[in-house]
């Protein structure tokens, strides 16, 4: 099926544009949430916590940690997914650009302004992730690590992801990253929201007649959320 990409160059460029758009929206959403005191998801919170106490930037720590995930997954599977280097570099760059872009935003004090800003950022993260996942291009190494753990220890994918997130929470608390009610909300609901956003973006992406080569990936995500898929 992937041979159709070469036969339909316009569809390839459309996917590439969606891929970049999704990554940019995801990073912009993280930067927007950082402007509030509601807290980030575990691993993005780790990046922010490390950036706050070291000279390295948010994007720099993202590349280091995601690169570590990539190395661990490669060791567990005894093979390296070299294309994962692309989203590692792109996310690091987009995180720093997004943080600089929203640095001058001044959120009025009070519950509702902070809540509105958080929900806007959360929507951007979920929509952006759904868009870039639906293209079928290289995904972030944390997803590869999730699959590698499931394969190595014969776990459900859901259990492997939970183990990664629990480790993220532990590191988040250790580095004193941004933690709040939003951290819990994102952790408990992001999977379902991303699956819905991915389904929506697929319909949009393939509305022009492009071949659906990424559909199996989206269905796999939906199966993972319900814990029905085994590796």
mmCIF file with all atom_site columns, C-alpha atoms in Angstrom, residues 9-231:
data_model
loop_
_atom_site.group_PDB
_atom_site.id
_atom_site.type_symbol
_atom_site.label_atom_id
_atom_site.label_alt_id
_atom_site.label_comp_id
_atom_site.label_asym_id
_atom_site.label_entity_id
_atom_site.label_seq_id
_atom_site.pdbx_PDB_ins_code
_atom_site.Cartn_x
_atom_site.Cartn_y
_atom_site.Cartn_z
_atom_site.occupancy
_atom_site.B_iso_or_equiv
_atom_site.pdbx_formal_charge
_atom_site.auth_seq_id
_atom_site.auth_comp_id
_atom_site.auth_asym_id
_atom_site.auth_atom_id
_atom_site.pdbx_PDB_model_num
ATOM 1   C CA . UNK A 1 9   ? 3.151   12.853 -5.145 1.00 0.00 ? 9   UNK A CA 1
ATOM 2   C CA . UNK A 1 10  ? 0.494   15.443 -4.341 1.00 0.00 ? 10  UNK A CA 1
ATOM 3   C CA . UNK A 1 11  ? -0.777  13.188 -1.556 1.00 0.00 ? 11  UNK A CA 1
ATOM 4   C CA . UNK A 1 12  ? 2.765   12.767 -0.229 1.00 0.00 ? 12  UNK A CA 1
ATOM 5   C CA . UNK A 1 13  ? 3.204   16.535 0.035  1.00 0.00 ? 13  UNK A CA 1
ATOM 6   C CA . UNK A 1 14  ? -0.214  16.876 1.605  1.00 0.00 ? 14  UNK A CA 1
ATOM 7   C CA . UNK A 1 15  ? 0.761   14.336 4.273  1.00 0.00 ? 15  UNK A CA 1
ATOM 8   C CA . UNK A 1 16  ? 4.067   16.111 4.846  1.00 0.00 ? 16  UNK A CA 1
ATOM 9   C CA . UNK A 1 17  ? 2.276   19.436 5.305  1.00 0.00 ? 17  UNK A CA 1
ATOM 10  C CA . UNK A 1 18  ? -0.163  17.848 7.758  1.00 0.00 ? 18  UNK A CA 1
ATOM 11  C CA . UNK A 1 19  ? 2.729   16.226 9.607  1.00 0.00 ? 19  UNK A CA 1
ATOM 12  C CA . UNK A 1 20  ? 4.522   19.540 10.126 1.00 0.00 ? 20  UNK A CA 1
ATOM 13  C CA . UNK A 1 21  ? 1.271   21.291 11.013 1.00 0.00 ? 21  UNK A CA 1
ATOM 14  C CA . UNK A 1 22  ? 0.455   18.656 13.607 1.00 0.00 ? 22  UNK A CA 1
ATOM 15  C CA . UNK A 1 23  ? 3.873   18.879 15.261 1.00 0.00 ? 23  UNK A CA 1
ATOM 16  C CA . UNK A 1 24  ? 3.724   22.689 15.304 1.00 0.00 ? 24  UNK A CA 1
ATOM 17  C CA . UNK A 1 25  ? 0.238   22.722 16.854 1.00 0.00 ? 25  UNK A CA 1
ATOM 18  C CA . UNK A 1 26  ? 1.326   20.187 19.481 1.00 0.00 ? 26  UNK A CA 1
ATOM 19  C CA . UNK A 1 27  ? 4.349   22.282 20.483 1.00 0.00 ? 27  UNK A CA 1
ATOM 20  C CA . UNK A 1 28  ? 2.329   25.497 20.464 1.00 0.00 ? 28  UNK A CA 1
ATOM 21  C CA . UNK A 1 29  ? -0.198  23.857 22.784 1.00 0.00 ? 29  UNK A CA 1
ATOM 22  C CA . UNK A 1 30  ? 2.577   22.848 25.200 1.00 0.00 ? 30  UNK A CA 1
ATOM 23  C CA . UNK A 1 31  ? 3.900   26.427 25.196 1.00 0.00 ? 31  UNK A CA 1
ATOM 24  C CA . UNK A 1 32  ? 0.422   27.827 25.858 1.00 0.00 ? 32  UNK A CA 1
ATOM 25  C CA . UNK A 1 33  ? -0.184  25.444 28.774 1.00 0.00 ? 33  UNK A CA 1
ATOM 26  C CA . UNK A 1 34  ? 3.192   26.454 30.223 1.00 0.00 ? 34  UNK A CA 1
ATOM 27  C CA . UNK A 1 35  ? 1.830   29.986 30.580 1.00 0.00 ? 35  UNK A CA 1
ATOM 28  C CA . UNK A 1 36  ? -0.680  28.690 33.143 1.00 0.00 ? 36  UNK A CA 1
ATOM 29  C CA . UNK A 1 37  ? -0.152  27.065 36.534 1.00 0.00 ? 37  UNK A CA 1
ATOM 30  C CA . UNK A 1 38  ? -2.374  24.088 35.692 1.00 0.00 ? 38  UNK A CA 1
ATOM 31  C CA . UNK A 1 39  ? 0.487   21.708 34.948 1.00 0.00 ? 39  UNK A CA 1
ATOM 32  C CA . UNK A 1 40  ? 1.695   19.774 31.913 1.00 0.00 ? 40  UNK A CA 1
ATOM 33  C CA . UNK A 1 41  ? 1.593   16.083 31.088 1.00 0.00 ? 41  UNK A CA 1
ATOM 34  C CA . UNK A 1 42  ? 4.366   14.070 32.724 1.00 0.00 ? 42  UNK A CA 1
ATOM 35  C CA . UNK A 1 43  ? 7.147   14.084 30.136 1.00 0.00 ? 43  UNK A CA 1
ATOM 36  C CA . UNK A 1 44  ? 6.615   17.581 28.749 1.00 0.00 ? 44  UNK A CA 1
ATOM 37  C CA . UNK A 1 45  ? 6.588   18.673 32.383 1.00 0.00 ? 45  UNK A CA 1
ATOM 38  C CA . UNK A 1 46  ? 9.945   16.931 32.827 1.00 0.00 ? 46  UNK A CA 1
ATOM 39  C CA . UNK A 1 47  ? 11.371  18.898 29.889 1.00 0.00 ? 47  UNK A CA 1
ATOM 40  C CA . UNK A 1 48  ? 10.077  22.145 31.387 1.00 0.00 ? 48  UNK A CA 1
ATOM 41  C CA . UNK A 1 49  ? 11.385  21.303 34.852 1.00 0.00 ? 49  UNK A CA 1
ATOM 42  C CA . UNK A 1 50  ? 14.853  20.464 33.542 1.00 0.00 ? 50  UNK A CA 1
ATOM 43  C CA . UNK A 1 51  ? 14.916  23.620 31.391 1.00 0.00 ? 51  UNK A CA 1
ATOM 44  C CA . UNK A 1 52  ? 14.057  25.729 34.451 1.00 0.00 ? 52  UNK A CA 1
ATOM 45  C CA . UNK A 1 53  ? 17.038  24.474 36.470 1.00 0.00 ? 53  UNK A CA 1
ATOM 46  C CA . UNK A 1 54  ? 19.690  24.104 33.735 1.00 0.00 ? 54  UNK A CA 1
ATOM 47  C CA . UNK A 1 55  ? 21.086  26.263 30.912 1.00 0.00 ? 55  UNK A CA 1
ATOM 48  C CA . UNK A 1 56  ? 19.515  24.013 28.270 1.00 0.00 ? 56  UNK A CA 1
ATOM 49  C CA . UNK A 1 57  ? 16.238  25.015 26.619 1.00 0.00 ? 57  UNK A CA 1
ATOM 50  C CA . UNK A 1 58  ? 12.886  23.252 26.656 1.00 0.00 ? 58  UNK A CA 1
ATOM 51  C CA . UNK A 1 59  ? 13.492  21.969 23.124 1.00 0.00 ? 59  UNK A CA 1
ATOM 52  C CA . UNK A 1 60  ? 17.009  20.891 23.997 1.00 0.00 ? 60  UNK A CA 1
ATOM 53  C CA . UNK A 1 61  ? 15.818  18.691 26.846 1.00 0.00 ? 61  UNK A CA 1
ATOM 54  C CA . UNK A 1 62  ? 13.044  17.326 24.657 1.00 0.00 ? 62  UNK A CA 1
ATOM 55  C CA . UNK A 1 63  ? 15.635  16.163 22.131 1.00 0.00 ? 63  UNK A CA 1
ATOM 56  C CA . UNK A 1 64  ? 17.855  14.638 24.836 1.00 0.00 ? 64  UNK A CA 1
ATOM 57  C CA . UNK A 1 65  ? 15.064  12.717 26.591 1.00 0.00 ? 65  UNK A CA 1
ATOM 58  C CA . UNK A 1 66  ? 13.352  11.612 23.387 1.00 0.00 ? 66  UNK A CA 1
ATOM 59  C CA . UNK A 1 67  ? 16.741  10.583 22.053 1.00 0.00 ? 67  UNK A CA 1
ATOM 60  C CA . UNK A 1 68  ? 17.192  8.455  25.184 1.00 0.00 ? 68  UNK A CA 1
ATOM 61  C CA . UNK A 1 69  ? 13.836  6.794  24.514 1.00 0.00 ? 69  UNK A CA 1
ATOM 62  C CA . UNK A 1 70  ? 14.980  6.084  20.960 1.00 0.00 ? 70  UNK A CA 1
ATOM 63  C CA . UNK A 1 71  ? 18.226  4.476  22.148 1.00 0.00 ? 71  UNK A CA 1
ATOM 64  C CA . UNK A 1 72  ? 16.476  2.327  24.780 1.00 0.00 ? 72  UNK A CA 1
ATOM 65  C CA . UNK A 1 73  ? 13.856  1.162  22.267 1.00 0.00 ? 73  UNK A CA 1
ATOM 66  C CA . UNK A 1 74  ? 16.603  0.311  19.757 1.00 0.00 ? 74  UNK A CA 1
ATOM 67  C CA . UNK A 1 75  ? 18.465  -1.745 22.391 1.00 0.00 ? 75  UNK A CA 1
ATOM 68  C CA . UNK A 1 76  ? 15.318  -3.607 23.439 1.00 0.00 ? 76  UNK A CA 1
ATOM 69  C CA . UNK A 1 77  ? 14.283  -4.378 19.842 1.00 0.00 ? 77  UNK A CA 1
ATOM 70  C CA . UNK A 1 78  ? 17.850  -4.762 18.555 1.00 0.00 ? 78  UNK A CA 1
ATOM 71  C CA . UNK A 1 79  ? 16.982  -2.482 15.653 1.00 0.00 ? 79  UNK A CA 1
ATOM 72  C CA . UNK A 1 80  ? 16.880  1.290  15.261 1.00 0.00 ? 80  UNK A CA 1
ATOM 73  C CA . UNK A 1 81  ? 14.041  3.278  13.743 1.00 0.00 ? 81  UNK A CA 1
ATOM 74  C CA . UNK A 1 82  ? 16.195  5.922  12.094 1.00 0.00 ? 82  UNK A CA 1
ATOM 75  C CA . UNK A 1 83  ? 13.260  7.990  10.847 1.00 0.00 ? 83  UNK A CA 1
ATOM 76  C CA . UNK A 1 84  ? 12.376  8.808  14.465 1.00 0.00 ? 84  UNK A CA 1
ATOM 77  C CA . UNK A 1 85  ? 15.323  11.216 14.439 1.00 0.00 ? 85  UNK A CA 1
ATOM 78  C CA . UNK A 1 86  ? 13.189  13.566 12.307 1.00 0.00 ? 86  UNK A CA 1
ATOM 79  C CA . UNK A 1 87  ? 10.377  14.205 14.842 1.00 0.00 ? 87  UNK A CA 1
ATOM 80  C CA . UNK A 1 88  ? 12.973  14.417 17.666 1.00 0.00 ? 88  UNK A CA 1
ATOM 81  C CA . UNK A 1 89  ? 14.694  17.333 15.943 1.00 0.00 ? 89  UNK A CA 1
ATOM 82  C CA . UNK A 1 90  ? 11.486  18.970 14.716 1.00 0.00 ? 90  UNK A CA 1
ATOM 83  C CA . UNK A 1 91  ? 9.769   18.866 18.095 1.00 0.00 ? 91  UNK A CA 1
ATOM 84  C CA . UNK A 1 92  ? 12.819  20.325 19.833 1.00 0.00 ? 92  UNK A CA 1
ATOM 85  C CA . UNK A 1 93  ? 12.940  23.187 17.337 1.00 0.00 ? 93  UNK A CA 1
ATOM 86  C CA . UNK A 1 94  ? 9.187   23.849 17.393 1.00 0.00 ? 94  UNK A CA 1
ATOM 87  C CA . UNK A 1 95  ? 9.053   23.791 21.216 1.00 0.00 ? 95  UNK A CA 1
ATOM 88  C CA . UNK A 1 96  ? 11.664  26.533 21.488 1.00 0.00 ? 96  UNK A CA 1
ATOM 89  C CA . UNK A 1 97  ? 10.040  28.612 18.742 1.00 0.00 ? 97  UNK A CA 1
ATOM 90  C CA . UNK A 1 98  ? 6.580   28.214 20.292 1.00 0.00 ? 98  UNK A CA 1
ATOM 91  C CA . UNK A 1 99  ? 7.796   29.106 23.774 1.00 0.00 ? 99  UNK A CA 1
ATOM 92  C CA . UNK A 1 100 ? 9.451   32.251 22.419 1.00 0.00 ? 100 UNK A CA 1
ATOM 93  C CA . UNK A 1 101 ? 6.283   33.153 20.494 1.00 0.00 ? 101 UNK A CA 1
ATOM 94  C CA . UNK A 1 102 ? 4.004   33.053 23.556 1.00 0.00 ? 102 UNK A CA 1
ATOM 95  C CA . UNK A 1 103 ? 6.545   34.342 26.098 1.00 0.00 ? 103 UNK A CA 1
ATOM 96  C CA . UNK A 1 104 ? 5.003   37.822 26.072 1.00 0.00 ? 104 UNK A CA 1
ATOM 97  C CA . UNK A 1 105 ? 1.473   36.622 26.650 1.00 0.00 ? 105 UNK A CA 1
ATOM 98  C CA . UNK A 1 106 ? 0.076   38.015 29.876 1.00 0.00 ? 106 UNK A CA 1
ATOM 99  C CA . UNK A 1 107 ? -2.743  35.908 31.309 1.00 0.00 ? 107 UNK A CA 1
ATOM 100 C CA . UNK A 1 108 ? -5.061  37.935 33.577 1.00 0.00 ? 108 UNK A CA 1
ATOM 101 C CA . UNK A 1 109 ? -5.213  36.640 37.152 1.00 0.00 ? 109 UNK A CA 1
ATOM 102 C CA . UNK A 1 110 ? -8.122  34.461 38.154 1.00 0.00 ? 110 UNK A CA 1
ATOM 103 C CA . UNK A 1 111 ? -9.511  30.978 37.625 1.00 0.00 ? 111 UNK A CA 1
ATOM 104 C CA . UNK A 1 112 ? -11.322 31.432 34.330 1.00 0.00 ? 112 UNK A CA 1
ATOM 105 C CA . UNK A 1 113 ? -8.532  33.094 32.322 1.00 0.00 ? 113 UNK A CA 1
ATOM 106 C CA . UNK A 1 114 ? -6.128  30.334 33.397 1.00 0.00 ? 114 UNK A CA 1
ATOM 107 C CA . UNK A 1 115 ? -8.712  27.650 32.688 1.00 0.00 ? 115 UNK A CA 1
ATOM 108 C CA . UNK A 1 116 ? -9.435  29.063 29.229 1.00 0.00 ? 116 UNK A CA 1
ATOM 109 C CA . UNK A 1 117 ? -5.728  29.238 28.376 1.00 0.00 ? 117 UNK A CA 1
ATOM 110 C CA . UNK A 1 118 ? -5.169  25.689 29.595 1.00 0.00 ? 118 UNK A CA 1
ATOM 111 C CA . UNK A 1 119 ? -8.100  24.305 27.592 1.00 0.00 ? 119 UNK A CA 1
ATOM 112 C CA . UNK A 1 120 ? -6.859  26.128 24.487 1.00 0.00 ? 120 UNK A CA 1
ATOM 113 C CA . UNK A 1 121 ? -3.419  24.595 24.907 1.00 0.00 ? 121 UNK A CA 1
ATOM 114 C CA . UNK A 1 122 ? -4.882  21.156 25.609 1.00 0.00 ? 122 UNK A CA 1
ATOM 115 C CA . UNK A 1 123 ? -7.001  21.357 22.464 1.00 0.00 ? 123 UNK A CA 1
ATOM 116 C CA . UNK A 1 124 ? -3.961  22.334 20.399 1.00 0.00 ? 124 UNK A CA 1
ATOM 117 C CA . UNK A 1 125 ? -1.914  19.438 21.812 1.00 0.00 ? 125 UNK A CA 1
ATOM 118 C CA . UNK A 1 126 ? -4.657  16.872 21.202 1.00 0.00 ? 126 UNK A CA 1
ATOM 119 C CA . UNK A 1 127 ? -5.530  18.163 17.728 1.00 0.00 ? 127 UNK A CA 1
ATOM 120 C CA . UNK A 1 128 ? -1.894  18.488 16.692 1.00 0.00 ? 128 UNK A CA 1
ATOM 121 C CA . UNK A 1 129 ? -1.029  14.991 17.900 1.00 0.00 ? 129 UNK A CA 1
ATOM 122 C CA . UNK A 1 130 ? -4.065  13.543 16.148 1.00 0.00 ? 130 UNK A CA 1
ATOM 123 C CA . UNK A 1 131 ? -3.107  15.263 12.895 1.00 0.00 ? 131 UNK A CA 1
ATOM 124 C CA . UNK A 1 132 ? 0.537   14.196 12.810 1.00 0.00 ? 132 UNK A CA 1
ATOM 125 C CA . UNK A 1 133 ? -0.257  10.614 13.869 1.00 0.00 ? 133 UNK A CA 1
ATOM 126 C CA . UNK A 1 134 ? -2.873  10.251 11.136 1.00 0.00 ? 134 UNK A CA 1
ATOM 127 C CA . UNK A 1 135 ? -0.309  10.909 8.377  1.00 0.00 ? 135 UNK A CA 1
ATOM 128 C CA . UNK A 1 136 ? 1.466   7.601  8.977  1.00 0.00 ? 136 UNK A CA 1
ATOM 129 C CA . UNK A 1 137 ? 4.886   9.287  9.079  1.00 0.00 ? 137 UNK A CA 1
ATOM 130 C CA . UNK A 1 138 ? 7.533   8.741  11.773 1.00 0.00 ? 138 UNK A CA 1
ATOM 131 C CA . UNK A 1 139 ? 6.197   9.107  15.305 1.00 0.00 ? 139 UNK A CA 1
ATOM 132 C CA . UNK A 1 140 ? 7.875   10.256 18.511 1.00 0.00 ? 140 UNK A CA 1
ATOM 133 C CA . UNK A 1 141 ? 10.301  7.753  20.108 1.00 0.00 ? 141 UNK A CA 1
ATOM 134 C CA . UNK A 1 142 ? 8.112   7.435  23.199 1.00 0.00 ? 142 UNK A CA 1
ATOM 135 C CA . UNK A 1 143 ? 5.686   5.459  21.023 1.00 0.00 ? 143 UNK A CA 1
ATOM 136 C CA . UNK A 1 144 ? 8.515   3.225  19.825 1.00 0.00 ? 144 UNK A CA 1
ATOM 137 C CA . UNK A 1 145 ? 9.623   2.687  23.417 1.00 0.00 ? 145 UNK A CA 1
ATOM 138 C CA . UNK A 1 146 ? 6.059   1.766  24.355 1.00 0.00 ? 146 UNK A CA 1
ATOM 139 C CA . UNK A 1 147 ? 5.949   -0.924 21.659 1.00 0.00 ? 147 UNK A CA 1
ATOM 140 C CA . UNK A 1 148 ? 9.468   -2.139 22.511 1.00 0.00 ? 148 UNK A CA 1
ATOM 141 C CA . UNK A 1 149 ? 8.555   -2.635 26.180 1.00 0.00 ? 149 UNK A CA 1
ATOM 142 C CA . UNK A 1 150 ? 5.367   -4.437 25.229 1.00 0.00 ? 150 UNK A CA 1
ATOM 143 C CA . UNK A 1 151 ? 7.275   -6.772 22.912 1.00 0.00 ? 151 UNK A CA 1
ATOM 144 C CA . UNK A 1 152 ? 10.177  -7.367 25.289 1.00 0.00 ? 152 UNK A CA 1
ATOM 145 C CA . UNK A 1 153 ? 8.087   -8.126 28.406 1.00 0.00 ? 153 UNK A CA 1
ATOM 146 C CA . UNK A 1 154 ? 4.934   -9.492 26.670 1.00 0.00 ? 154 UNK A CA 1
ATOM 147 C CA . UNK A 1 155 ? 2.815   -6.650 28.068 1.00 0.00 ? 155 UNK A CA 1
ATOM 148 C CA . UNK A 1 156 ? -0.280  -5.060 26.662 1.00 0.00 ? 156 UNK A CA 1
ATOM 149 C CA . UNK A 1 157 ? 0.560   -1.779 24.955 1.00 0.00 ? 157 UNK A CA 1
ATOM 150 C CA . UNK A 1 158 ? -1.661  0.002  27.468 1.00 0.00 ? 158 UNK A CA 1
ATOM 151 C CA . UNK A 1 159 ? 0.390   -1.399 30.343 1.00 0.00 ? 159 UNK A CA 1
ATOM 152 C CA . UNK A 1 160 ? 3.658   -0.398 28.693 1.00 0.00 ? 160 UNK A CA 1
ATOM 153 C CA . UNK A 1 161 ? 2.420   3.172  28.204 1.00 0.00 ? 161 UNK A CA 1
ATOM 154 C CA . UNK A 1 162 ? 1.272   3.312  31.830 1.00 0.00 ? 162 UNK A CA 1
ATOM 155 C CA . UNK A 1 163 ? 4.746   2.237  32.985 1.00 0.00 ? 163 UNK A CA 1
ATOM 156 C CA . UNK A 1 164 ? 6.333   5.013  30.912 1.00 0.00 ? 164 UNK A CA 1
ATOM 157 C CA . UNK A 1 165 ? 3.902   7.606  32.268 1.00 0.00 ? 165 UNK A CA 1
ATOM 158 C CA . UNK A 1 166 ? 4.466   6.513  35.885 1.00 0.00 ? 166 UNK A CA 1
ATOM 159 C CA . UNK A 1 167 ? 8.213   6.906  35.362 1.00 0.00 ? 167 UNK A CA 1
ATOM 160 C CA . UNK A 1 168 ? 7.494   10.324 33.907 1.00 0.00 ? 168 UNK A CA 1
ATOM 161 C CA . UNK A 1 169 ? 5.500   11.321 36.985 1.00 0.00 ? 169 UNK A CA 1
ATOM 162 C CA . UNK A 1 170 ? 8.345   10.238 39.261 1.00 0.00 ? 170 UNK A CA 1
ATOM 163 C CA . UNK A 1 171 ? 10.905  12.246 37.275 1.00 0.00 ? 171 UNK A CA 1
ATOM 164 C CA . UNK A 1 172 ? 8.494   15.210 37.062 1.00 0.00 ? 172 UNK A CA 1
ATOM 165 C CA . UNK A 1 173 ? 8.211   15.384 40.854 1.00 0.00 ? 173 UNK A CA 1
ATOM 166 C CA . UNK A 1 174 ? 11.978  14.930 41.254 1.00 0.00 ? 174 UNK A CA 1
ATOM 167 C CA . UNK A 1 175 ? 12.868  17.846 38.945 1.00 0.00 ? 175 UNK A CA 1
ATOM 168 C CA . UNK A 1 176 ? 9.961   19.915 40.322 1.00 0.00 ? 176 UNK A CA 1
ATOM 169 C CA . UNK A 1 177 ? 8.379   20.425 36.935 1.00 0.00 ? 177 UNK A CA 1
ATOM 170 C CA . UNK A 1 178 ? 4.942   22.017 36.399 1.00 0.00 ? 178 UNK A CA 1
ATOM 171 C CA . UNK A 1 179 ? 2.410   19.755 38.118 1.00 0.00 ? 179 UNK A CA 1
ATOM 172 C CA . UNK A 1 180 ? -1.247  20.514 38.738 1.00 0.00 ? 180 UNK A CA 1
ATOM 173 C CA . UNK A 1 181 ? -4.794  19.453 38.105 1.00 0.00 ? 181 UNK A CA 1
ATOM 174 C CA . UNK A 1 182 ? -4.176  19.742 34.393 1.00 0.00 ? 182 UNK A CA 1
ATOM 175 C CA . UNK A 1 183 ? -1.466  17.080 34.644 1.00 0.00 ? 183 UNK A CA 1
ATOM 176 C CA . UNK A 1 184 ? -3.986  14.550 35.922 1.00 0.00 ? 184 UNK A CA 1
ATOM 177 C CA . UNK A 1 185 ? -6.645  15.642 33.424 1.00 0.00 ? 185 UNK A CA 1
ATOM 178 C CA . UNK A 1 186 ? -4.285  15.313 30.453 1.00 0.00 ? 186 UNK A CA 1
ATOM 179 C CA . UNK A 1 187 ? -3.025  11.905 31.579 1.00 0.00 ? 187 UNK A CA 1
ATOM 180 C CA . UNK A 1 188 ? -6.531  10.479 32.022 1.00 0.00 ? 188 UNK A CA 1
ATOM 181 C CA . UNK A 1 189 ? -8.137  11.880 28.860 1.00 0.00 ? 189 UNK A CA 1
ATOM 182 C CA . UNK A 1 190 ? -5.487  12.630 26.227 1.00 0.00 ? 190 UNK A CA 1
ATOM 183 C CA . UNK A 1 191 ? -5.663  9.185  24.615 1.00 0.00 ? 191 UNK A CA 1
ATOM 184 C CA . UNK A 1 192 ? -9.379  9.393  23.859 1.00 0.00 ? 192 UNK A CA 1
ATOM 185 C CA . UNK A 1 193 ? -9.163  12.986 22.623 1.00 0.00 ? 193 UNK A CA 1
ATOM 186 C CA . UNK A 1 194 ? -6.190  12.234 20.360 1.00 0.00 ? 194 UNK A CA 1
ATOM 187 C CA . UNK A 1 195 ? -8.001  9.213  18.877 1.00 0.00 ? 195 UNK A CA 1
ATOM 188 C CA . UNK A 1 196 ? -11.025 11.389 18.079 1.00 0.00 ? 196 UNK A CA 1
ATOM 189 C CA . UNK A 1 197 ? -8.798  14.116 16.593 1.00 0.00 ? 197 UNK A CA 1
ATOM 190 C CA . UNK A 1 198 ? -6.924  11.529 14.517 1.00 0.00 ? 198 UNK A CA 1
ATOM 191 C CA . UNK A 1 199 ? -10.152 10.117 13.096 1.00 0.00 ? 199 UNK A CA 1
ATOM 192 C CA . UNK A 1 200 ? -11.346 13.618 12.215 1.00 0.00 ? 200 UNK A CA 1
ATOM 193 C CA . UNK A 1 201 ? -8.043  14.622 10.601 1.00 0.00 ? 201 UNK A CA 1
ATOM 194 C CA . UNK A 1 202 ? -7.967  11.392 8.576  1.00 0.00 ? 202 UNK A CA 1
ATOM 195 C CA . UNK A 1 203 ? -11.295 12.276 6.977  1.00 0.00 ? 203 UNK A CA 1
ATOM 196 C CA . UNK A 1 204 ? -9.936  15.733 6.226  1.00 0.00 ? 204 UNK A CA 1
ATOM 197 C CA . UNK A 1 205 ? -6.607  14.406 4.931  1.00 0.00 ? 205 UNK A CA 1
ATOM 198 C CA . UNK A 1 206 ? -8.152  11.840 2.578  1.00 0.00 ? 206 UNK A CA 1
ATOM 199 C CA . UNK A 1 207 ? -11.031 14.044 1.426  1.00 0.00 ? 207 UNK A CA 1
ATOM 200 C CA . UNK A 1 208 ? -9.090  14.829 -1.752 1.00 0.00 ? 208 UNK A CA 1
ATOM 201 C CA . UNK A 1 209 ? -8.852  11.189 -2.815 1.00 0.00 ? 209 UNK A CA 1
ATOM 202 C CA . UNK A 1 210 ? -5.507  10.242 -1.306 1.00 0.00 ? 210 UNK A CA 1
ATOM 203 C CA . UNK A 1 211 ? -5.005  6.588  -0.466 1.00 0.00 ? 211 UNK A CA 1
ATOM 204 C CA . UNK A 1 212 ? -5.546  5.788  3.219  1.00 0.00 ? 212 UNK A CA 1
ATOM 205 C CA . UNK A 1 213 ? -2.227  4.193  4.132  1.00 0.00 ? 213 UNK A CA 1
ATOM 206 C CA . UNK A 1 214 ? -2.288  5.518  7.698  1.00 0.00 ? 214 UNK A CA 1
ATOM 207 C CA . UNK A 1 215 ? -5.666  4.149  8.680  1.00 0.00 ? 215 UNK A CA 1
ATOM 208 C CA . UNK A 1 216 ? -4.229  1.015  10.238 1.00 0.00 ? 216 UNK A CA 1
ATOM 209 C CA . UNK A 1 217 ? -2.046  3.184  12.481 1.00 0.00 ? 217 UNK A CA 1
ATOM 210 C CA . UNK A 1 218 ? -5.031  5.163  13.697 1.00 0.00 ? 218 UNK A CA 1
ATOM 211 C CA . UNK A 1 219 ? -7.024  2.023  14.357 1.00 0.00 ? 219 UNK A CA 1
ATOM 212 C CA . UNK A 1 220 ? -4.077  0.642  16.324 1.00 0.00 ? 220 UNK A CA 1
ATOM 213 C CA . UNK A 1 221 ? -4.095  3.743  18.524 1.00 0.00 ? 221 UNK A CA 1
ATOM 214 C CA . UNK A 1 222 ? -7.791  3.307  19.216 1.00 0.00 ? 222 UNK A CA 1
ATOM 215 C CA . UNK A 1 223 ? -7.208  -0.350 20.103 1.00 0.00 ? 223 UNK A CA 1
ATOM 216 C CA . UNK A 1 224 ? -4.335  0.586  22.424 1.00 0.00 ? 224 UNK A CA 1
ATOM 217 C CA . UNK A 1 225 ? -6.545  3.013  24.332 1.00 0.00 ? 225 UNK A CA 1
ATOM 218 C CA . UNK A 1 226 ? -9.007  0.243  25.151 1.00 0.00 ? 226 UNK A CA 1
ATOM 219 C CA . UNK A 1 227 ? -6.231  -2.224 25.974 1.00 0.00 ? 227 UNK A CA 1
ATOM 220 C CA . UNK A 1 228 ? -7.314  -4.736 23.361 1.00 0.00 ? 228 UNK A CA 1
ATOM 221 C CA . UNK A 1 229 ? -4.074  -4.964 21.402 1.00 0.00 ? 229 UNK A CA 1
ATOM 222 C CA . UNK A 1 230 ? -1.263  -7.315 22.304 1.00 0.00 ? 230 UNK A CA 1
ATOM 223 C CA . UNK A 1 231 ? 2.220   -7.325 20.796 1.00 0.00 ? 231 UNK A CA 1
#
